[in-house]
Amino acid sequence: MATSNIVPELEVPLSIVEKGWKSSHLTQYQGFWLPIEFLSGVMACRERFEACKDDIMLNTTPKSGTTWLKALTFTISNRTRHDFHNHPLLTTNPHALVPNLKLDQYADDKVPDLTNLPSPRLFCSHFPYELLPTSIIESNCRIIYLCRNPKDAFVSLWHFSNNFLPEDEPPVPIEEAFELFHGGISIFGPFWEHLLGYWKASLERPERVLFMKYEELKEDPTFHLKRLAEFLGFPFSIEEERQGLVEKIERFCSFESLMSLEVNKSGKIGVLGKAMPNKNFFRRGIVGDWKNHLTAEMSEKLDQLSQQKLEAFGLTFKDVGK
Ligand code: A3P
């Protein structure tokens, strides 16, 4: 159910979705659905985050492989600093190594001190392209976007969101979540508009915006790791390739490898003000799990919507099964 409301200190009308996903209340801001507790942080961060030209900004739609992208980008860009036997990823969840833009640290006119981060600075967000901090666009820093086919992204989001419910609360019925997602109401959604913003930017500025798909990364990791390294400005040398480094990073950051680490089996990390077990970021890690959850009608509805919204711009998802 959506209701109209006014948040006095912001003086903007908001629609607050009170039901459905239950895990967080969403509010519509400039066409996108944000958790209400993020709104002032997003607005402040847009104005005050100071990007540098060398920064690398990772952006994703939620549940599209952010954890994987963080692990890969960190490992590729720090490969001369860390060897595999003593690597930070062995004991640290990727979300702790590549921070999200710290929205809570912009409260009361504050700005987080980000000056001591190693270069290149790696950041991550789920911000839609249209809402990215102004300095990210103006600095001309590199932006990497990872997305996923809507059916698997939805199923993954549904599972993940249910983790936020109190233990005595039953999971949100998938039909209820589906109606919201299909209607564009999901965290940082509408899902399709989120994709389109980065897709168009990647066509306009391919040297600064790299657009990647989860399915393609799964299908041919070697090719996409090389593409990623080149885009990052740290291409693999012939010698590194000859030594099998690309395949080594691929295996090191694979779903199976990361999920079996003790830190990702028993550790926790703060998400939306809650201590979230790291294992919640590793569920199945496959393409096509939607077939185990969506009805034929749901699948058809998402296919049609994707066709309507994305295909005209040349954006398609193939091989995700029918
Ligand atoms: P599933 O729920 O379909 O299994 P995010 O990192 O954006 O939160 O996305 C989480 C999704 O990516 C989950 O999908 C998770 O299992 C999958 N995932 C996590 N690590 C991965 C990895 N190293 N390789 C492939 N998929 C991974």
Short mmCIF file of C-alpha atoms and ligand atoms in Angstrom, two decimals:
data_model
loop_
_atom_site.label_atom_id
_atom_site.label_comp_id
_atom_site.label_asym_id
_atom_site.label_seq_id
_atom_site.Cartn_x
_atom_site.Cartn_y
_atom_site.Cartn_z
CA MET A 1 0.00 0.00 0.00
CA ALA A 2 1.41 3.43 -0.88
CA THR A 3 0.46 6.53 1.06
CA SER A 4 1.38 10.14 0.50
CA ASN A 5 3.24 11.90 3.26
CA ILE A 6 5.38 14.94 3.99
CA VAL A 7 8.65 14.72 5.86
CA PRO A 8 8.76 18.18 7.46
CA GLU A 9 12.52 18.75 7.49
CA LEU A 10 12.75 17.85 3.80
CA GLU A 11 9.57 19.56 2.70
CA VAL A 12 9.08 17.15 -0.15
CA PRO A 13 6.06 14.96 -0.69
CA LEU A 14 6.92 11.29 -0.41
CA SER A 15 5.10 8.09 -1.11
CA ILE A 16 5.87 5.61 1.58
CA VAL A 17 5.31 1.99 0.80
CA GLU A 18 4.23 0.49 4.04
CA LYS A 19 3.61 -3.07 3.02
CA GLY A 20 5.01 -5.66 0.69
CA TRP A 21 8.74 -5.94 1.11
CA LYS A 22 8.25 -5.24 4.83
CA SER A 23 12.00 -5.32 5.38
CA SER A 24 12.36 -1.61 4.67
CA HIS A 25 10.00 1.26 3.99
CA LEU A 26 10.64 2.74 0.59
CA THR A 27 10.12 6.28 -0.51
CA GLN A 28 10.11 7.64 -4.04
CA TYR A 29 12.72 10.28 -4.79
CA GLN A 30 13.24 11.60 -8.31
CA GLY A 31 11.57 8.52 -9.71
CA PHE A 32 13.54 5.94 -7.69
CA TRP A 33 12.52 3.96 -4.61
CA LEU A 34 14.94 4.42 -1.71
CA PRO A 35 14.78 3.13 1.85
CA ILE A 36 13.41 6.06 3.83
CA GLU A 37 16.34 5.94 6.24
CA PHE A 38 18.74 6.48 3.30
CA LEU A 39 17.03 9.52 1.83
CA SER A 40 18.77 12.35 3.66
CA GLY A 41 22.12 10.50 3.32
CA VAL A 42 21.64 10.11 -0.43
CA MET A 43 20.82 13.80 -0.79
CA ALA A 44 23.79 14.91 1.32
CA CYS A 45 26.20 12.47 -0.28
CA ARG A 46 25.20 13.66 -3.74
CA GLU A 47 26.32 17.14 -2.82
CA ARG A 48 29.28 16.48 -0.57
CA PHE A 49 31.06 13.30 -1.67
CA GLU A 50 34.29 14.36 -3.33
CA ALA A 51 35.34 11.94 -6.02
CA CYS A 52 38.86 11.94 -7.49
CA LYS A 53 39.72 11.12 -11.08
CA ASP A 54 41.44 7.87 -9.98
CA ASP A 55 38.49 6.57 -7.97
CA ILE A 56 36.71 3.44 -9.05
CA MET A 57 32.99 3.40 -8.42
CA LEU A 58 31.23 0.05 -8.43
CA ASN A 59 27.48 0.23 -8.88
CA THR A 60 24.89 -2.50 -9.01
CA THR A 61 21.24 -3.22 -8.67
CA PRO A 62 20.85 -5.03 -5.35
CA LYS A 63 21.43 -8.82 -5.58
CA SER A 64 23.16 -8.66 -8.94
CA GLY A 65 26.53 -9.92 -7.75
CA THR A 66 27.88 -6.92 -5.82
CA THR A 67 29.81 -9.19 -3.46
CA TRP A 68 31.46 -10.93 -6.41
CA LEU A 69 32.29 -7.68 -8.20
CA LYS A 70 33.83 -6.25 -5.01
CA ALA A 71 36.01 -9.35 -4.56
CA LEU A 72 37.14 -9.30 -8.19
CA THR A 73 37.85 -5.59 -8.38
CA PHE A 74 39.71 -5.56 -5.09
CA THR A 75 41.82 -8.57 -6.06
CA ILE A 76 42.65 -7.30 -9.55
CA SER A 77 43.53 -3.77 -8.52
CA ASN A 78 45.58 -4.86 -5.48
CA ARG A 79 47.30 -7.85 -7.04
CA THR A 80 50.80 -6.52 -6.59
CA ARG A 81 50.15 -5.79 -2.90
CA HIS A 82 48.69 -9.10 -1.72
CA ASP A 83 49.58 -12.68 -2.53
CA PHE A 84 47.00 -15.43 -2.38
CA HIS A 85 48.33 -17.09 0.79
CA ASN A 86 48.01 -13.99 2.88
CA HIS A 87 45.17 -12.21 1.16
CA PRO A 88 42.65 -9.94 2.95
CA LEU A 89 39.76 -11.77 1.27
CA LEU A 90 40.68 -14.92 3.18
CA THR A 91 39.65 -13.29 6.42
CA THR A 92 37.45 -10.36 5.39
CA ASN A 93 34.09 -10.24 3.64
CA PRO A 94 34.28 -8.31 0.33
CA HIS A 95 31.79 -5.75 1.66
CA ALA A 96 34.26 -4.74 4.35
CA LEU A 97 37.08 -4.35 1.80
CA VAL A 98 35.17 -2.19 -0.66
CA PRO A 99 33.01 0.20 1.32
CA ASN A 100 29.63 1.43 0.22
CA LEU A 101 29.27 5.20 0.16
CA LYS A 102 28.76 5.86 3.85
CA LEU A 103 25.41 7.60 3.80
CA ASP A 104 25.10 7.80 7.57
CA GLN A 105 28.36 9.75 7.84
CA TYR A 106 26.95 12.79 6.04
CA ALA A 107 24.50 13.66 8.82
CA ASP A 108 24.66 17.11 10.47
CA ASP A 109 26.75 18.66 7.68
CA LYS A 110 29.57 16.16 8.28
CA VAL A 111 31.76 14.64 5.59
CA PRO A 112 33.58 11.33 6.21
CA ASP A 113 37.37 11.46 6.05
CA LEU A 114 38.26 9.30 3.05
CA THR A 115 41.71 10.72 2.47
CA ASN A 116 43.67 7.79 3.93
CA LEU A 117 42.22 5.10 1.74
CA PRO A 118 44.75 3.32 -0.49
CA SER A 119 44.85 4.38 -4.10
CA PRO A 120 42.93 3.75 -6.26
CA ARG A 121 40.01 4.28 -3.89
CA LEU A 122 37.27 1.73 -4.45
CA PHE A 123 33.69 2.60 -3.55
CA CYS A 124 30.38 0.94 -4.14
CA SER A 125 26.76 2.01 -4.21
CA HIS A 126 23.36 1.02 -5.48
CA PHE A 127 22.68 4.64 -6.52
CA PRO A 128 20.86 4.97 -9.85
CA TYR A 129 23.06 6.77 -12.39
CA GLU A 130 20.77 9.78 -12.27
CA LEU A 131 21.30 10.13 -8.50
CA LEU A 132 25.08 9.63 -8.38
CA PRO A 133 26.99 12.30 -6.48
CA THR A 134 27.73 15.19 -8.81
CA SER A 135 31.51 14.89 -8.32
CA ILE A 136 31.50 11.31 -9.62
CA ILE A 137 30.34 12.53 -13.00
CA GLU A 138 32.42 15.72 -12.92
CA SER A 139 35.65 14.00 -11.86
CA ASN A 140 35.31 11.64 -14.82
CA CYS A 141 36.29 8.70 -12.60
CA ARG A 142 35.70 5.12 -13.72
CA ILE A 143 32.30 3.57 -13.11
CA ILE A 144 31.67 -0.16 -13.28
CA TYR A 145 28.10 -1.37 -13.35
CA LEU A 146 27.01 -4.96 -12.82
CA CYS A 147 23.44 -6.04 -13.41
CA ARG A 148 21.57 -9.31 -13.66
CA ASN A 149 18.54 -10.62 -15.47
CA PRO A 150 15.39 -9.39 -13.71
CA LYS A 151 14.05 -12.84 -12.87
CA ASP A 152 17.08 -14.05 -10.94
CA ALA A 153 17.61 -10.59 -9.42
CA PHE A 154 14.03 -10.60 -8.15
CA VAL A 155 14.23 -14.11 -6.68
CA SER A 156 17.53 -13.29 -4.98
CA LEU A 157 16.11 -10.04 -3.60
CA TRP A 158 13.02 -11.81 -2.30
CA HIS A 159 15.11 -14.35 -0.40
CA PHE A 160 17.48 -11.70 0.92
CA SER A 161 14.71 -9.35 2.06
CA ASN A 162 13.05 -12.08 4.04
CA ASN A 163 16.23 -12.33 6.11
CA PHE A 164 15.47 -8.89 7.53
CA LEU A 165 12.15 -9.92 9.03
CA PRO A 166 11.85 -10.65 12.73
CA GLU A 167 12.17 -14.37 13.43
CA ASP A 168 8.50 -14.76 14.37
CA GLU A 169 7.32 -13.08 11.14
CA PRO A 170 6.50 -15.32 8.16
CA PRO A 171 8.27 -14.65 4.82
CA VAL A 172 6.60 -12.18 2.47
CA PRO A 173 4.61 -14.25 -0.07
CA ILE A 174 6.46 -14.23 -3.37
CA GLU A 175 3.28 -13.11 -5.19
CA GLU A 176 3.12 -9.97 -3.06
CA ALA A 177 6.78 -9.11 -3.58
CA PHE A 178 6.42 -9.84 -7.30
CA GLU A 179 3.60 -7.34 -7.76
CA LEU A 180 5.71 -4.63 -6.19
CA PHE A 181 8.85 -5.49 -8.14
CA HIS A 182 6.96 -5.73 -11.42
CA GLY A 183 5.33 -2.40 -10.62
CA GLY A 184 8.78 -0.84 -10.21
CA ILE A 185 8.72 -0.74 -6.41
CA SER A 186 11.91 -2.34 -5.13
CA ILE A 187 14.94 -1.05 -3.31
CA PHE A 188 16.69 1.48 -5.64
CA GLY A 189 14.16 0.52 -8.33
CA PRO A 190 12.44 0.61 -10.69
CA PHE A 191 14.83 -2.17 -11.66
CA TRP A 192 14.59 -1.42 -15.41
CA GLU A 193 15.20 2.31 -15.09
CA HIS A 194 18.23 1.56 -12.91
CA LEU A 195 19.72 -0.56 -15.70
CA LEU A 196 18.87 1.91 -18.42
CA GLY A 197 20.58 4.84 -16.72
CA TYR A 198 23.94 3.02 -16.68
CA TRP A 199 23.37 1.36 -20.05
CA LYS A 200 22.88 4.71 -21.76
CA ALA A 201 25.86 6.18 -19.92
CA SER A 202 28.03 3.24 -21.02
CA LEU A 203 27.07 3.88 -24.63
CA GLU A 204 27.81 7.59 -24.32
CA ARG A 205 31.04 7.26 -22.32
CA PRO A 206 32.36 3.71 -22.85
CA GLU A 207 35.86 4.65 -21.71
CA ARG A 208 34.48 5.72 -18.30
CA VAL A 209 31.42 3.49 -17.76
CA LEU A 210 31.75 -0.28 -18.05
CA PHE A 211 28.48 -2.21 -18.23
CA MET A 212 28.61 -5.86 -17.16
CA LYS A 213 26.06 -8.65 -16.81
CA TYR A 214 26.17 -11.36 -14.13
CA GLU A 215 25.27 -14.05 -16.68
CA GLU A 216 28.10 -13.10 -19.02
CA LEU A 217 30.59 -13.02 -16.16
CA LYS A 218 29.47 -16.52 -15.19
CA GLU A 219 29.64 -17.78 -18.74
CA ASP A 220 33.12 -16.52 -19.60
CA PRO A 221 34.90 -15.22 -16.50
CA THR A 222 38.33 -15.20 -18.13
CA PHE A 223 37.26 -12.87 -20.90
CA HIS A 224 35.42 -10.54 -18.53
CA LEU A 225 38.20 -10.46 -15.94
CA LYS A 226 40.60 -9.28 -18.63
CA ARG A 227 38.08 -6.70 -19.76
CA LEU A 228 37.65 -5.55 -16.16
CA ALA A 229 41.41 -5.30 -15.59
CA GLU A 230 41.87 -3.31 -18.77
CA PHE A 231 39.08 -0.94 -17.88
CA LEU A 232 40.53 -0.49 -14.39
CA GLY A 233 43.79 0.57 -15.98
CA PHE A 234 45.66 -2.52 -14.74
CA PRO A 235 45.63 -4.89 -17.72
CA PHE A 236 47.13 -8.33 -17.20
CA SER A 237 50.61 -8.59 -18.67
CA ILE A 238 51.50 -11.39 -21.04
CA GLU A 239 53.60 -12.87 -18.27
CA GLU A 240 50.70 -12.77 -15.79
CA GLU A 241 48.47 -14.45 -18.33
CA ARG A 242 51.10 -17.07 -19.06
CA GLN A 243 51.34 -17.82 -15.33
CA GLY A 244 47.58 -18.39 -15.19
CA LEU A 245 46.89 -15.42 -12.93
CA VAL A 246 43.54 -14.62 -14.55
CA GLU A 247 42.21 -18.12 -13.88
CA LYS A 248 43.66 -18.01 -10.37
CA ILE A 249 41.74 -14.83 -9.53
CA GLU A 250 38.67 -16.34 -11.12
CA ARG A 251 38.88 -19.39 -8.80
CA PHE A 252 39.87 -17.31 -5.78
CA CYS A 253 36.76 -15.10 -6.12
CA SER A 254 34.38 -17.83 -7.20
CA PHE A 255 31.15 -18.46 -5.34
CA GLU A 256 32.38 -21.83 -4.05
CA SER A 257 35.68 -20.45 -2.85
CA LEU A 258 34.32 -17.36 -1.09
CA MET A 259 31.35 -19.09 0.53
CA SER A 260 33.54 -21.79 2.02
CA LEU A 261 35.76 -19.33 3.92
CA GLU A 262 35.17 -19.25 7.66
CA VAL A 263 34.63 -15.46 7.63
CA ASN A 264 31.78 -15.88 5.18
CA LYS A 265 30.29 -18.83 7.01
CA SER A 266 30.21 -17.37 10.49
CA GLY A 267 31.07 -13.63 10.28
CA LYS A 268 28.63 -10.72 10.30
CA ILE A 269 28.45 -7.27 8.73
CA GLY A 270 26.20 -4.24 9.34
CA VAL A 271 23.41 -3.80 6.77
CA LEU A 272 20.56 -1.34 7.22
CA GLY A 273 21.52 -0.99 10.87
CA LYS A 274 21.36 -4.76 11.50
CA ALA A 275 24.17 -7.28 11.94
CA MET A 276 23.71 -9.46 8.88
CA PRO A 277 25.43 -12.86 8.68
CA ASN A 278 27.91 -12.84 5.80
CA LYS A 279 26.51 -16.16 4.64
CA ASN A 280 23.35 -14.36 3.48
CA PHE A 281 25.37 -12.91 0.60
CA PHE A 282 26.03 -16.42 -0.71
CA ARG A 283 22.88 -18.32 -1.53
CA ARG A 284 23.03 -20.33 -4.77
CA GLY A 285 25.11 -18.20 -7.13
CA ILE A 286 23.69 -19.64 -10.33
CA VAL A 287 21.92 -18.41 -13.45
CA GLY A 288 18.30 -19.52 -13.81
CA ASP A 289 17.29 -20.23 -10.21
CA TRP A 290 14.14 -18.22 -10.97
CA LYS A 291 12.76 -21.41 -12.57
CA ASN A 292 12.44 -22.90 -9.09
CA HIS A 293 10.35 -20.00 -7.82
CA LEU A 294 8.41 -18.13 -10.52
CA THR A 295 5.24 -19.33 -12.19
CA ALA A 296 5.06 -19.34 -15.99
CA GLU A 297 2.82 -16.29 -15.76
CA MET A 298 5.27 -14.36 -13.60
CA SER A 299 8.10 -15.24 -15.93
CA GLU A 300 6.09 -14.10 -18.94
CA LYS A 301 5.19 -10.83 -17.26
CA LEU A 302 8.82 -10.01 -16.50
CA ASP A 303 9.90 -11.01 -20.01
CA GLN A 304 7.30 -8.73 -21.54
CA LEU A 305 8.23 -5.83 -19.35
CA SER A 306 11.93 -6.25 -20.09
CA GLN A 307 11.18 -6.40 -23.78
CA GLN A 308 9.09 -3.23 -23.61
CA LYS A 309 11.53 -1.28 -21.52
CA LEU A 310 14.99 -2.49 -22.53
CA GLU A 311 15.02 -3.95 -26.00
CA ALA A 312 14.41 -0.67 -27.78
CA PHE A 313 17.73 0.46 -26.31
CA GLY A 314 19.51 -2.72 -27.37
CA LEU A 315 19.70 -4.19 -23.87
CA THR A 316 18.78 -7.87 -23.65
CA PHE A 317 19.36 -10.87 -21.42
CA LYS A 318 19.78 -14.07 -23.32
CA ASP A 319 20.14 -17.66 -22.19
CA VAL A 320 18.45 -17.30 -18.85
CA GLY A 321 16.01 -20.07 -19.75
CA LYS A 322 12.34 -19.96 -20.54
P1 A3P B 1 21.53 -15.79 -5.40
O1 A3P B 1 20.64 -15.28 -4.32
O2 A3P B 1 20.82 -15.97 -6.70
O3 A3P B 1 22.28 -17.02 -5.02
P2 A3P B 1 24.78 -9.19 -4.10
O4 A3P B 1 26.21 -9.53 -3.87
O5 A3P B 1 24.58 -8.07 -5.07
O6 A3P B 1 24.05 -9.03 -2.82
O7 A3P B 1 24.16 -10.43 -4.88
C1 A3P B 1 24.00 -11.66 -4.22
C2 A3P B 1 23.85 -12.74 -5.27
O8 A3P B 1 25.13 -13.01 -5.85
C3 A3P B 1 23.37 -14.03 -4.65
O9 A3P B 1 22.64 -14.69 -5.68
C4 A3P B 1 24.69 -14.72 -4.33
O10 A3P B 1 24.58 -16.09 -4.14
C5 A3P B 1 25.50 -14.36 -5.57
N1 A3P B 1 26.95 -14.42 -5.36
C6 A3P B 1 27.65 -14.05 -4.27
N2 A3P B 1 28.97 -14.25 -4.46
C7 A3P B 1 29.11 -14.75 -5.70
C8 A3P B 1 30.24 -15.17 -6.47
N3 A3P B 1 31.48 -15.10 -6.00
N4 A3P B 1 30.01 -15.63 -7.72
C9 A3P B 1 28.75 -15.70 -8.21
N5 A3P B 1 27.65 -15.34 -7.53
C10 A3P B 1 27.81 -14.86 -6.28
#
